Coordinates of C-alpha atoms in Angstrom, one line a residue:
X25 CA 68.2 -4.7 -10.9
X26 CA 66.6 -6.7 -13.9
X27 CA 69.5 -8.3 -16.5
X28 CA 68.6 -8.8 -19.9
X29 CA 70.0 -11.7 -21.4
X30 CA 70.9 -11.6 -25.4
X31 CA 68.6 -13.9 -26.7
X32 CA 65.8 -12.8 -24.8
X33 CA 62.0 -11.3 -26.9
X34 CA 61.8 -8.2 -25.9
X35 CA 57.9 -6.9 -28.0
X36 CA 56.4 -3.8 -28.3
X37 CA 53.0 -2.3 -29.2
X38 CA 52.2 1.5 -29.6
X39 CA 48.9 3.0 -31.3
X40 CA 50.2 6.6 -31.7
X41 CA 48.5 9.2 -33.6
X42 CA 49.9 8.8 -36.4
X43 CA 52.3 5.8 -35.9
X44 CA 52.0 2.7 -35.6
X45 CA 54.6 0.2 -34.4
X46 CA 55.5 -3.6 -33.3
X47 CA 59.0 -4.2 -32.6
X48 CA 60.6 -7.0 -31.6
X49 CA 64.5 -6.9 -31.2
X50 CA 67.0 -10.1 -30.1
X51 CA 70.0 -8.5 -28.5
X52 CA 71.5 -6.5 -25.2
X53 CA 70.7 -4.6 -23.0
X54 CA 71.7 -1.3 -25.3
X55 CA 70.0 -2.1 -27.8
X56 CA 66.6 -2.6 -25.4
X57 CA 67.3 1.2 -24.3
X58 CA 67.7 2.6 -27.8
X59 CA 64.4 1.0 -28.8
X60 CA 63.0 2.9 -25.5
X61 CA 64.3 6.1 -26.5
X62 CA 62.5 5.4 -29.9
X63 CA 59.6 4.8 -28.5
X64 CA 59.5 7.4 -26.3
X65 CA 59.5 10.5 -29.3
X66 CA 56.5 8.9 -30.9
X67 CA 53.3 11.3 -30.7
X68 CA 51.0 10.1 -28.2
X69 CA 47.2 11.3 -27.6
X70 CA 44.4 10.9 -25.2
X71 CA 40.7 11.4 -26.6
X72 CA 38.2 12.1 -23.9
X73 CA 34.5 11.7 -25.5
X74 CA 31.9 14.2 -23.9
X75 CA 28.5 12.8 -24.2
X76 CA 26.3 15.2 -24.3
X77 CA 23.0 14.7 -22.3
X78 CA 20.0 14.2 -24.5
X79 CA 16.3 15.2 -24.1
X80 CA 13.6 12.9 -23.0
X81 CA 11.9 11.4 -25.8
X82 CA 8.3 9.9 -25.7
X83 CA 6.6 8.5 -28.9
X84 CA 2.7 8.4 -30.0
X85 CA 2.0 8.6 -26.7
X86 CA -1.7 8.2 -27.5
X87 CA -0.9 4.9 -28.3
X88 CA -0.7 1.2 -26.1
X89 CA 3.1 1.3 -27.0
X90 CA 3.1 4.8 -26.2
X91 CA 1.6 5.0 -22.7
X92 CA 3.3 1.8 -21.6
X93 CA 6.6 3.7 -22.0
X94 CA 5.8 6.6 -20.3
X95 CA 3.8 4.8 -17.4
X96 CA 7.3 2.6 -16.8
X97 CA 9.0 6.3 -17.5
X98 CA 6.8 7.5 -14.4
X99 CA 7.2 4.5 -12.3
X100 CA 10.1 6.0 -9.9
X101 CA 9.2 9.8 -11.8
X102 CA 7.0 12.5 -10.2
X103 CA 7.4 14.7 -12.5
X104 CA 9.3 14.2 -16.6
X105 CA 12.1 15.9 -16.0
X106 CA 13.5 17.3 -12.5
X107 CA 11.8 17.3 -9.2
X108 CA 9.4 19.6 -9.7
X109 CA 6.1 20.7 -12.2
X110 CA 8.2 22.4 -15.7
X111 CA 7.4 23.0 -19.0
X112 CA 8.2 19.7 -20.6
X113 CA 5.4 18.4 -18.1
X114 CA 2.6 20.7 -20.2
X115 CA 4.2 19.4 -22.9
X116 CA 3.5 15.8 -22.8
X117 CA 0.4 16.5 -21.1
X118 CA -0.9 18.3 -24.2
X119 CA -0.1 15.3 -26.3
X120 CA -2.1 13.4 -24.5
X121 CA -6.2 13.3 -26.3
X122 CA -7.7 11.9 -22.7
X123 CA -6.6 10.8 -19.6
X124 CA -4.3 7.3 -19.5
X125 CA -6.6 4.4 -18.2
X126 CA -6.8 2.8 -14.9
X127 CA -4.4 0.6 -16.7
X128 CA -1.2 2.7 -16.4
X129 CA -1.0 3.6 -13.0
X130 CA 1.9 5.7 -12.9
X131 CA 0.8 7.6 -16.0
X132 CA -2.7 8.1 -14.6
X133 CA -1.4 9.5 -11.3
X134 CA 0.8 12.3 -13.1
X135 CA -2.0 13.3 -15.8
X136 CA -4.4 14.2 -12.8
X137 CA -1.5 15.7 -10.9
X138 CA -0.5 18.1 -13.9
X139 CA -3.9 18.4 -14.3
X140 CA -4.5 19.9 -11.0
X141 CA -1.9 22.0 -11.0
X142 CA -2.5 23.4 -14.3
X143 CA -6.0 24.4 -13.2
X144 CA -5.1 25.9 -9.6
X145 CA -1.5 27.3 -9.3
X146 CA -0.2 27.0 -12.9
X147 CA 3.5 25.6 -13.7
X148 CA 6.2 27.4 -13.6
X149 CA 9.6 25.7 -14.4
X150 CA 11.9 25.6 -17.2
X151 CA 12.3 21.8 -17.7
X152 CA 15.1 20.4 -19.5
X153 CA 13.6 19.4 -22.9
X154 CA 11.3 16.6 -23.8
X155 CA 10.7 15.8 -27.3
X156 CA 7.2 14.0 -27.9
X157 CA 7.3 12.2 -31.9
X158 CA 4.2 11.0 -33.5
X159 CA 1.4 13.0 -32.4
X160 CA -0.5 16.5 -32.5
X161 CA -0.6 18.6 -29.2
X162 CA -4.1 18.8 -28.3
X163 CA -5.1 22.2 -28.2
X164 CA -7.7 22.4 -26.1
X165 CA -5.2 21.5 -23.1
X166 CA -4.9 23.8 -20.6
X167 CA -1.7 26.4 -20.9
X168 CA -0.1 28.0 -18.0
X169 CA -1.3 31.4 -17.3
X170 CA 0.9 34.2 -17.4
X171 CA 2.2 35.8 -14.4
X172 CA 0.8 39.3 -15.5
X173 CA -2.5 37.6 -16.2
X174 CA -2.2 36.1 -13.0
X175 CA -1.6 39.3 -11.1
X176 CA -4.4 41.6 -12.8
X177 CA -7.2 38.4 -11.5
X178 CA -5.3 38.5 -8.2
X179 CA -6.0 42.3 -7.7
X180 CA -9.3 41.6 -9.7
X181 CA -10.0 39.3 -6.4
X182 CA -8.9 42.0 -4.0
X183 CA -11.2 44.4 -5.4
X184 CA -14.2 42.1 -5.5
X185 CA -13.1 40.9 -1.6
X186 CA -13.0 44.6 -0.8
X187 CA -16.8 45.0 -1.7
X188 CA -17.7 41.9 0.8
X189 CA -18.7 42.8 4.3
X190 CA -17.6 39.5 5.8
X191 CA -18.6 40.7 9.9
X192 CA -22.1 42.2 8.6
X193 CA -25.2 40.9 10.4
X194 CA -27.6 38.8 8.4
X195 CA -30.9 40.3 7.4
X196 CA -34.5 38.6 7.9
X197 CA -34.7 37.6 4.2
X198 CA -31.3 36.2 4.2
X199 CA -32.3 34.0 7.6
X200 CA -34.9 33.1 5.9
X201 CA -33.5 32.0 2.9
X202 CA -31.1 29.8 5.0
X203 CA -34.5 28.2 6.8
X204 CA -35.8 27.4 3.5
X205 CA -32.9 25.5 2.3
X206 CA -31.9 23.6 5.3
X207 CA -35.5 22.2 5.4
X208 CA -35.5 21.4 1.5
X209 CA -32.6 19.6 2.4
X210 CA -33.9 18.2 5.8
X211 CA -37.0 16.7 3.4
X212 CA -35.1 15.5 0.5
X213 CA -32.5 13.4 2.5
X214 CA -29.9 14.3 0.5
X215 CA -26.1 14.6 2.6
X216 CA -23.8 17.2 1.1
X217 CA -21.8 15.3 -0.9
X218 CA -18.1 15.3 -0.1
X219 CA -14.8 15.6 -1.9
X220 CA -12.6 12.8 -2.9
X221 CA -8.9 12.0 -3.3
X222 CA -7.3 9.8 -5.5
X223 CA -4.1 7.7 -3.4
X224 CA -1.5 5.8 -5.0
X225 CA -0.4 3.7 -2.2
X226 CA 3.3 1.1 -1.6
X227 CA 2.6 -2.3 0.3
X228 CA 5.9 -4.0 1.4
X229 CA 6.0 -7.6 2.1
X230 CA 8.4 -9.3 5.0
X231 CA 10.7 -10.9 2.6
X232 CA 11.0 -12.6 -0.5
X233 CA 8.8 -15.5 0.6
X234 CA 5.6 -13.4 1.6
X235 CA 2.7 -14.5 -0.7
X236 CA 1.9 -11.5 -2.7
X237 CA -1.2 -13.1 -4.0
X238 CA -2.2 -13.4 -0.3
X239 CA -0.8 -10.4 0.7
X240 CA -2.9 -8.1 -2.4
X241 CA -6.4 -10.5 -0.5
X242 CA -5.7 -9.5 2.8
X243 CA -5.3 -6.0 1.4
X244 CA -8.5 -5.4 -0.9
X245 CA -10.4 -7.5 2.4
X246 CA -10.6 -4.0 3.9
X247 CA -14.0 -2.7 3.7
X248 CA -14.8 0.8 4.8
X249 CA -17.5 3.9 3.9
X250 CA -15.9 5.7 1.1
X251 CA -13.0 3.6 0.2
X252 CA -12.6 1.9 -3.1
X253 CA -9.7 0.3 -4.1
X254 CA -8.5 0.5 -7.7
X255 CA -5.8 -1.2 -10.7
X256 CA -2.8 -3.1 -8.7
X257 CA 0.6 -4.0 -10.1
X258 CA 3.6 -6.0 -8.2
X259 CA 6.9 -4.0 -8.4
X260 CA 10.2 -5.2 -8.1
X261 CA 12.1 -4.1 -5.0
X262 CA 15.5 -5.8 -5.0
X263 CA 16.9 -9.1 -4.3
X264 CA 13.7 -11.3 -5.1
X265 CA 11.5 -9.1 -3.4
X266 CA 8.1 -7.1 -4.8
X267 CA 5.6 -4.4 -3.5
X268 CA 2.2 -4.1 -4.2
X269 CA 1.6 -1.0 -5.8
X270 CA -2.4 0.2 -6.0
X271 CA -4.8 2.7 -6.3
X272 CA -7.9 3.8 -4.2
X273 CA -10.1 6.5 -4.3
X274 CA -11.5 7.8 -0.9
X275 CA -14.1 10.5 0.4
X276 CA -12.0 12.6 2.3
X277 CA -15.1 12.9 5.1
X278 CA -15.0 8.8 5.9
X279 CA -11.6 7.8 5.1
X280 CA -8.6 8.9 6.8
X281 CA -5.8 7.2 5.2
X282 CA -3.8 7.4 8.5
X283 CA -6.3 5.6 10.2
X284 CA -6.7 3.0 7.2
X285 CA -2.9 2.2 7.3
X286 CA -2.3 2.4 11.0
X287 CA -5.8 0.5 12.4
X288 CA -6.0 -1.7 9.5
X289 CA -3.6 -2.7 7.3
X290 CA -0.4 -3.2 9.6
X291 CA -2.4 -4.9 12.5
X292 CA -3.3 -8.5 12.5
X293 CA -4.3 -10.4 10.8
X294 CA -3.4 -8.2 7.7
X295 CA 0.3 -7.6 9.1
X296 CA 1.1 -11.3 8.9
X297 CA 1.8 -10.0 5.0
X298 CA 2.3 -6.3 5.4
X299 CA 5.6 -5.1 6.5
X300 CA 4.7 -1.5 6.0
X301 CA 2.8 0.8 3.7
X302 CA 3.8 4.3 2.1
X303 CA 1.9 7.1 0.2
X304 CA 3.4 7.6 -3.3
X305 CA 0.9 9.9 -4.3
X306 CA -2.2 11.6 -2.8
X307 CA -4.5 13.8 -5.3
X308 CA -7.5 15.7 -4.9
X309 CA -10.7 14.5 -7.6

């Protein structure tokens, strides 16, 4: 058991509501309990502060300042808000007068994304709020059809399907037809000319001491039909170390990116700098 000695400092400090105290008494024991017991009636209260989550908020997004914040926004984003397409997605997208530049890779990649989706499947979610300041929604940009819309061209299609004999045989004028055009063809030259993706693509180094100037060489050294490579940027991993993050468009008939990755950028000598390579995003033109 503790003794308290007279002549000992005993001090005390309480922020109550509404008290406030410092004590300090020279005595006994008893007098150290009663100025417990005094202590103890004062009205003490805990705050707890709720921060309530706020909105995304881009600004002039048409601008340098603009774009360079939402590019860095999009950098480990697929989509603005949650992990799927959503409202506040058409949202910024109408904001935005023209696609973002080569420049801003990450921005570029989600525009043609949104894009895509706008013009094929629609977008569907709710979002959780996005607030865009200092500019006009464009309003040319495409809006989401509506799901009764949507249905009525559905059945539309049906209908039109329905008057299609797909098994039918083909007639004398339609074979040909079919001659005619595969010897136009045949006499011009001309290849069918075949779609093309856009890939946004992560090269890892070994270690923190792989050259990355060295490494982005051995990586734009590849030289293949229908592959271009695009705007690069080093990002920062962790603990000194940075990926190469680039772009490069392909023609989905002469370019497998399997095949690019597997037979030629993590085989010598190219793998003496590449670790590994991942797909961040892959995006039909």
């Amino acid at each position: 058991m503790l003794g308290f000695q007279p002549g000992v400092i005993w001090s005390f400090r309480a922020c109550a509501a509404t008290h406030s105290a410092k004590y300090c008494l020279i005595g006994s024991f008893s007098q150290f309990i009663r100025f417990v017991q005094l202590v103890a009636s004062f009205p003490i209260k805990a705050y707890i502060y709720c921060h309530q989550a706020m909105a995304v908020a881009f600004h002039n997004v048409n601008s340098e300042s603009g774009l360079k914040k939402l590019d860095d926004y999009l950098l480990t984003r697929s989509y603005i808000t949650g992990y799927q397409a959503s409202k506040d997605d058409i949202t910024v997208y109408s904001y935005l007068a023209k696609p973002p530049s080569a420049e801003y890779v990450n921005a570029l990649r989600w525009y043609k994304h949104i894009d895509a989706l706008l013009r094929i499947s629609g977008v569907s979610g709710e979002g959780a709020g996005v607030i865009v300041e200092g500019s006009a929604p464009i309003t040319e940009a495409v809006a989401t059809p509506p799901a009764d819309d949507s249905k009525a061209s559905a059945a539309e299609d049906d209908d039109d399907d329905d008057d299609v004999d797909l098994f039918g045989e083909e007639t004398e004028e339609e074979k040909k037809a079919a001659e005619e055009r595969a010897a136009a063809l045949k006499a011009s030259g001309k290849k069918k000319e075949s779609g093309k993706s856009s890939v946004l693509m992560d090269v890892k180094p070994w270690d923190d001491e792989t050259d990355m100037k060295k490494l982005e060489e051995a990586v734009r050294s590849v030289h293949m039909e229908g592959l271009t490579f695009g705007a690069s940027k080093l990002v920062p991993v962790g603990y000194g170390i940075k990926k190469l993050q680039i772009m490069l468009t392909i023609v989905d008939d002469l370019v497998s990116v399997d095949d690019l990755i597997e037979n030629y950028l993590t085989v010598e000598p190219i793998n003496e700098y590449v670790q590994s390579c991942d797909i961040v995003a892959f995006n039909k033109i």
